[in-house]
Coordinates of C-alpha atoms in Angstrom, one line a residue:
M108 CA 66.2 -57.5 -132.8
K109 CA 66.9 -61.0 -131.5
E110 CA 70.5 -62.1 -132.3
L111 CA 70.9 -65.1 -134.7
F112 CA 74.0 -66.1 -132.6
H113 CA 76.2 -64.4 -130.0
L114 CA 79.0 -62.5 -131.7
N115 CA 82.0 -61.1 -129.9
A116 CA 84.1 -59.0 -132.2
I117 CA 87.5 -58.8 -130.5
G118 CA 88.6 -55.1 -130.3
F119 CA 85.1 -53.8 -131.1
P120 CA 82.9 -53.9 -128.0
Y121 CA 79.8 -52.3 -129.6
I122 CA 77.7 -54.4 -131.9
D123 CA 74.2 -53.4 -133.0
W124 CA 71.8 -56.1 -134.3
T125 CA 69.0 -54.8 -136.6
D126 CA 66.3 -56.3 -138.8
M127 CA 67.0 -53.7 -141.6
I128 CA 69.2 -54.1 -144.7
P129 CA 72.2 -51.7 -144.3
A130 CA 72.1 -48.7 -146.6
T131 CA 75.6 -49.6 -147.7
C132 CA 74.6 -53.0 -149.0
S133 CA 75.4 -53.5 -152.7
G134 CA 75.0 -57.3 -152.8
L135 CA 72.1 -59.6 -153.8
I136 CA 68.8 -59.3 -152.0
I137 CA 66.4 -62.2 -151.2
P138 CA 62.7 -61.2 -151.7
D139 CA 60.6 -61.7 -148.5
A140 CA 63.6 -63.1 -146.6
D141 CA 64.1 -63.1 -142.8
V142 CA 66.7 -60.4 -142.3
A143 CA 69.3 -59.8 -139.6
A144 CA 72.2 -57.3 -139.8
V145 CA 75.2 -56.4 -137.7
Q146 CA 76.6 -52.9 -137.8
A147 CA 79.8 -52.1 -135.9
G148 CA 83.2 -50.4 -136.2
F149 CA 84.6 -53.3 -138.2
G150 CA 82.0 -53.0 -141.0
D151 CA 78.6 -54.5 -141.9
M152 CA 77.2 -58.0 -141.9
L153 CA 73.9 -58.9 -143.6
F154 CA 72.1 -62.3 -143.1
Q155 CA 69.1 -63.2 -145.2
G156 CA 67.2 -66.5 -144.7
K157 CA 64.5 -68.6 -146.3
Q158 CA 62.9 -71.5 -144.5
G159 CA 62.0 -74.7 -146.4
P160 CA 60.8 -78.3 -145.8
L161 CA 64.2 -79.9 -146.6
F162 CA 66.6 -77.2 -145.5
D163 CA 66.8 -73.5 -144.5
A164 CA 68.9 -71.3 -146.8
W165 CA 71.0 -68.4 -145.7
L166 CA 72.8 -65.9 -147.9
S167 CA 75.2 -63.7 -146.0
D168 CA 77.5 -60.8 -147.0
Y169 CA 80.3 -59.2 -145.0
D170 CA 81.9 -55.8 -145.9
I171 CA 84.9 -55.5 -143.7
I172 CA 86.6 -52.1 -143.2
H173 CA 88.8 -53.1 -140.3
S174 CA 90.5 -56.4 -139.7
F175 CA 89.2 -58.3 -136.6
T176 CA 88.7 -61.8 -135.1
G177 CA 85.1 -62.7 -134.6
H178 CA 84.1 -65.3 -131.9
S179 CA 80.6 -66.6 -132.6
T180 CA 78.7 -69.1 -130.3
L181 CA 75.3 -70.7 -130.4
D182 CA 73.7 -73.6 -128.4
Y183 CA 72.2 -75.1 -131.5
R184 CA 72.5 -78.6 -133.1
S185 CA 72.7 -78.4 -136.9
I186 CA 73.8 -80.1 -140.1
E187 CA 75.2 -77.4 -142.3
V188 CA 76.7 -76.9 -145.7
T189 CA 78.7 -73.8 -146.0
T190 CA 80.1 -72.3 -149.2
L191 CA 82.5 -69.4 -148.6
I192 CA 83.3 -66.9 -151.4
K193 CA 86.0 -64.3 -150.8
N194 CA 86.3 -61.4 -153.3
S195 CA 89.3 -59.1 -153.8
I196 CA 91.9 -61.4 -152.4
N197 CA 95.5 -60.5 -153.6
Y198 CA 98.1 -63.2 -153.7
N199 CA 101.7 -63.3 -154.9
H200 CA 102.4 -66.1 -157.4
A201 CA 106.0 -66.2 -158.6
P202 CA 107.0 -65.5 -161.3
F203 CA 103.8 -63.7 -162.3
G204 CA 103.5 -61.2 -159.4
W205 CA 100.4 -60.1 -157.6
K206 CA 97.0 -61.2 -158.8
N207 CA 93.5 -60.4 -157.8
H208 CA 91.0 -63.3 -157.7
K209 CA 88.3 -65.1 -155.7
E210 CA 88.6 -67.9 -153.3
Y211 CA 86.1 -70.6 -152.5
E212 CA 85.7 -73.1 -149.7
V213 CA 83.1 -75.7 -149.0
N214 CA 82.3 -78.0 -146.0
L215 CA 79.5 -80.2 -144.7
A216 CA 79.5 -80.4 -140.9
H217 CA 77.4 -81.6 -138.0
S218 CA 77.8 -79.6 -134.8
L219 CA 76.2 -79.9 -131.4
A220 CA 76.8 -76.1 -130.8
M221 CA 78.6 -73.4 -132.7
D222 CA 81.8 -72.1 -131.2
S223 CA 84.2 -70.7 -133.8
H224 CA 86.9 -68.0 -134.2
V225 CA 87.2 -66.5 -137.7
R226 CA 89.7 -64.0 -138.9
F227 CA 88.2 -61.3 -141.2
E228 CA 90.6 -59.3 -143.4
K229 CA 90.3 -55.6 -144.0
G230 CA 89.0 -54.6 -147.5
V231 CA 87.7 -58.1 -148.3
H232 CA 84.1 -58.8 -149.2
Y233 CA 83.0 -62.2 -147.9
S234 CA 79.9 -64.0 -149.1
T235 CA 78.6 -67.2 -147.6
F236 CA 75.8 -69.5 -148.8
D237 CA 74.6 -71.8 -146.0
L238 CA 72.1 -74.6 -146.1
H239 CA 70.9 -76.0 -142.8
F240 CA 69.6 -79.4 -143.6
K241 CA 66.8 -81.3 -141.9
P242 CA 67.8 -85.0 -141.0
G243 CA 65.0 -86.4 -143.3
I244 CA 66.9 -85.4 -146.5
F245 CA 69.8 -87.7 -145.5
K246 CA 67.4 -90.6 -145.2
I247 CA 66.2 -90.0 -148.8
L248 CA 69.8 -89.8 -150.0
M249 CA 70.6 -93.1 -148.3
D250 CA 68.6 -94.9 -151.0
F251 CA 71.0 -93.6 -153.6
M252 CA 74.4 -93.6 -152.0
P253 CA 74.3 -95.4 -148.7
E254 CA 78.0 -96.2 -148.5
L255 CA 78.8 -92.5 -148.7
V256 CA 76.0 -91.1 -146.5
Y257 CA 75.9 -93.7 -143.7
P258 CA 79.1 -92.8 -141.9
F259 CA 78.1 -89.1 -141.7
L260 CA 74.5 -90.0 -140.7
N261 CA 75.8 -92.5 -138.1
D262 CA 77.9 -89.7 -136.5
Y263 CA 74.8 -87.5 -136.4
H264 CA 72.6 -90.1 -134.6
A265 CA 75.4 -90.8 -132.2
G266 CA 75.7 -87.1 -131.3
R267 CA 79.2 -86.8 -132.6
E268 CA 80.5 -83.6 -134.2
T269 CA 82.0 -84.2 -137.6
S270 CA 83.1 -82.4 -140.8
L271 CA 83.2 -84.0 -144.2
F272 CA 86.2 -82.0 -145.3
G273 CA 89.3 -80.4 -143.7
K274 CA 89.9 -76.7 -143.8
E275 CA 90.0 -74.8 -147.1
T276 CA 88.6 -77.6 -149.3
F277 CA 87.9 -76.2 -152.7
P278 CA 84.4 -77.1 -154.2
N279 CA 84.4 -78.7 -157.6
Q280 CA 82.7 -77.3 -160.7
Q281 CA 79.4 -79.2 -160.1
I282 CA 79.1 -77.9 -156.5
L283 CA 79.9 -74.3 -157.6
H284 CA 77.4 -74.5 -160.5
L285 CA 74.6 -75.6 -158.1
V286 CA 75.5 -72.9 -155.6
R287 CA 75.5 -70.3 -158.3
S288 CA 72.1 -71.5 -159.7
M289 CA 70.6 -71.6 -156.2
I290 CA 71.7 -68.1 -155.4
R291 CA 70.3 -66.9 -158.6
S292 CA 67.1 -68.7 -157.9
I293 CA 66.6 -67.5 -154.4
T294 CA 67.3 -63.9 -155.3
S295 CA 64.9 -63.9 -158.3
K296 CA 61.3 -62.9 -158.1
D297 CA 60.6 -65.6 -160.7
R298 CA 61.9 -68.4 -158.5
S299 CA 60.4 -71.9 -158.2
S300 CA 60.5 -73.5 -154.8
L301 CA 60.4 -77.0 -156.4
F302 CA 63.5 -76.5 -158.5
F303 CA 65.2 -74.8 -155.5
N304 CA 64.6 -77.8 -153.3
I305 CA 65.8 -80.2 -156.1
R306 CA 69.0 -78.3 -156.5
G307 CA 69.6 -78.4 -152.7
F308 CA 69.2 -82.2 -152.8
L309 CA 71.6 -82.4 -155.7
L310 CA 74.1 -80.1 -154.0
L311 CA 74.2 -82.4 -151.0
A312 CA 74.7 -85.5 -153.2
H313 CA 77.5 -83.8 -155.1
I314 CA 79.2 -82.9 -151.9
F315 CA 79.3 -86.6 -150.8
L316 CA 80.6 -87.5 -154.3
W317 CA 83.3 -84.8 -154.1
N318 CA 84.5 -86.2 -150.8
A319 CA 84.7 -89.7 -152.4
E320 CA 86.7 -88.3 -155.3
I321 CA 89.1 -86.4 -153.1
T322 CA 89.7 -89.6 -151.2
Q323 CA 90.5 -91.4 -154.5
R324 CA 93.0 -88.6 -155.4
R325 CA 95.2 -89.6 -152.6
G326 CA 96.5 -92.3 -154.9
L327 CA 97.9 -89.7 -157.3
S328 CA 101.4 -88.4 -157.2
G329 CA 101.9 -85.1 -155.4
R330 CA 102.2 -83.2 -158.7
Q331 CA 99.2 -84.9 -160.3
A332 CA 97.0 -84.0 -157.2
E333 CA 98.4 -80.4 -157.3
I334 CA 97.5 -80.0 -161.0
A335 CA 94.0 -81.5 -160.4
S336 CA 93.4 -79.0 -157.6
I337 CA 94.6 -76.1 -159.6
I338 CA 92.3 -77.0 -162.5
D339 CA 89.4 -77.3 -160.1
Q340 CA 90.1 -73.7 -159.0
I341 CA 90.1 -72.5 -162.6
T342 CA 86.9 -74.3 -163.5
G343 CA 85.4 -72.7 -160.3
E344 CA 86.4 -69.3 -161.4
I345 CA 84.8 -69.8 -164.9
T346 CA 81.7 -71.3 -163.3
M347 CA 81.1 -68.4 -160.8
T348 CA 82.1 -65.4 -162.8
D349 CA 79.7 -63.4 -165.1
E350 CA 82.6 -62.0 -167.0
A351 CA 83.4 -62.7 -170.7
F352 CA 86.0 -65.3 -171.6
Q353 CA 89.4 -63.9 -170.5
G354 CA 91.7 -65.9 -172.8
I355 CA 94.2 -68.7 -172.3
A356 CA 97.0 -66.5 -171.1
Y357 CA 94.8 -65.0 -168.3
Y358 CA 93.8 -68.4 -166.9
A359 CA 97.3 -69.9 -167.3
R360 CA 98.8 -67.0 -165.2
M361 CA 96.1 -67.7 -162.6
A362 CA 97.1 -71.3 -162.5
G363 CA 100.9 -70.5 -162.4
M364 CA 101.5 -72.5 -165.6
S365 CA 102.7 -71.9 -169.1
P366 CA 99.8 -71.6 -171.6
T367 CA 100.9 -74.9 -173.3
L368 CA 101.0 -76.9 -170.0
F369 CA 97.8 -75.3 -168.8
K370 CA 95.8 -76.2 -172.0
K371 CA 97.0 -79.8 -171.9
S372 CA 96.3 -80.1 -168.1
F373 CA 92.9 -78.5 -168.4
Q374 CA 91.7 -80.8 -171.3
R375 CA 93.1 -83.9 -169.5
E376 CA 91.2 -83.1 -166.3
T377 CA 87.9 -81.9 -167.8
G378 CA 87.7 -83.5 -171.3
F379 CA 87.2 -80.0 -172.9
T380 CA 89.3 -77.2 -174.1
V381 CA 89.1 -74.1 -171.9
Y382 CA 86.8 -72.2 -174.3
E383 CA 84.6 -75.3 -174.8
F384 CA 84.2 -75.6 -171.0
F385 CA 83.4 -71.8 -170.8
Q386 CA 80.8 -72.1 -173.4
N387 CA 79.2 -75.3 -172.1
N388 CA 79.0 -73.7 -168.6
R389 CA 77.4 -70.5 -170.0
F390 CA 74.9 -72.4 -172.2
E391 CA 73.8 -74.6 -169.2
E392 CA 72.7 -71.4 -167.5
V393 CA 71.2 -70.1 -170.7
L394 CA 69.1 -73.1 -171.3
K395 CA 67.7 -73.0 -167.8
S396 CA 66.9 -69.3 -168.1
L397 CA 65.2 -69.7 -171.5
A398 CA 63.2 -72.7 -170.2
L399 CA 62.2 -71.6 -166.7
S400 CA 62.2 -67.8 -166.7
N401 CA 60.5 -65.0 -168.6
D402 CA 63.6 -62.8 -168.8
S403 CA 64.2 -61.2 -172.2
I404 CA 66.6 -62.9 -174.5
K405 CA 68.8 -59.8 -174.6
A406 CA 69.0 -59.8 -170.7
I407 CA 69.9 -63.5 -170.7
A408 CA 72.6 -63.0 -173.4
L409 CA 74.2 -60.1 -171.5
D410 CA 74.0 -61.9 -168.1
S411 CA 75.7 -64.9 -169.7
G412 CA 78.8 -62.9 -170.7
F413 CA 78.0 -62.2 -174.4
A414 CA 79.0 -58.8 -175.6
T415 CA 76.1 -58.5 -178.0
I416 CA 72.8 -60.3 -178.7
Q417 CA 74.0 -61.0 -182.2
A418 CA 77.0 -62.9 -180.9
F419 CA 74.7 -64.8 -178.5
D420 CA 72.3 -65.7 -181.3
K421 CA 75.1 -66.9 -183.6
A422 CA 76.8 -69.1 -180.8
F423 CA 73.5 -70.5 -179.6
K424 CA 72.3 -71.5 -183.1
K425 CA 75.7 -73.1 -183.9
K426 CA 75.6 -75.2 -180.8
F427 CA 71.9 -76.2 -180.7
D428 CA 70.8 -75.7 -184.4
I429 CA 68.0 -73.5 -183.3
S430 CA 67.7 -69.8 -182.5
P431 CA 67.0 -68.6 -178.9
S432 CA 63.7 -67.1 -180.0
D433 CA 62.6 -70.3 -181.7
F434 CA 63.6 -72.3 -178.6
R435 CA 61.4 -70.0 -176.5
K436 CA 58.5 -70.4 -179.0
E437 CA 58.8 -74.2 -178.8
R438 CA 58.8 -74.0 -175.0
D439 CA 55.6 -71.8 -175.0
R440 CA 53.9 -74.2 -177.5
K441 CA 54.4 -77.2 -175.3
R442 CA 53.0 -75.5 -172.2

């Protein structure tokens, strides 16, 4: 098996590259993907890739059983969007004690060659969703937002390595929503390459817009910027999870705020109550699934966090004044 990149796992001299999905893998699988896997004493790594005209997409999973530092190198010029998802991270947030949650990071970077050291933590499941963009997509985007894209594209043509964000930049709700929908699309047998490419284009645009918004936030007070960042993390948690609504107290504890302050801050930042935001996010996915897939209405309801199909029917009809089944019939009639 040819290595995707050279990996030196410090403290673990033996590394076996294979083109088989590890038997221990419990994550998402991309149909007909290029596959490369690493199996070693620190755990398993699985890389799955799909090639496209605008970008190549890679979905990777890391199951770490022993902490280690990985040093990866590759003589390869690339423009890469990386979204990192860490599961099962415990953190101590006084006065509420230890809490288990997910962490997210995003970056857009141009590198002449990869040379990075990454610390992997024992017992943590890491997922990364990477898009390796072709230069042509930036030329298209220049027609829409030249003042945002030009500095990055100029660095690329000048051969300068650059990153749009610093370390540990949290993606906003729009970015996470697109990442979530792209992962669902690429791992579905019913996927559409057209919609997948459109979402990749929109993801890149939202990353540039997010960078501009972060720059504007520098004019906020320290506390205002901190609250805005915390609310971003909560909206990200709601966007990415498949769980049912957890209640105001749960999200307030995660934010380290009182329920009253959290509700006011959330509505001020998003324009919605917490539950309205939760429902809008769910129904955005629901409408896409009903319109573009042939999944059963029951499966869509359960995947969207509704406990029963009856609850789903009632909420859907209240919001859109039409039942899910009638929505599907209308879709089929127009085809």
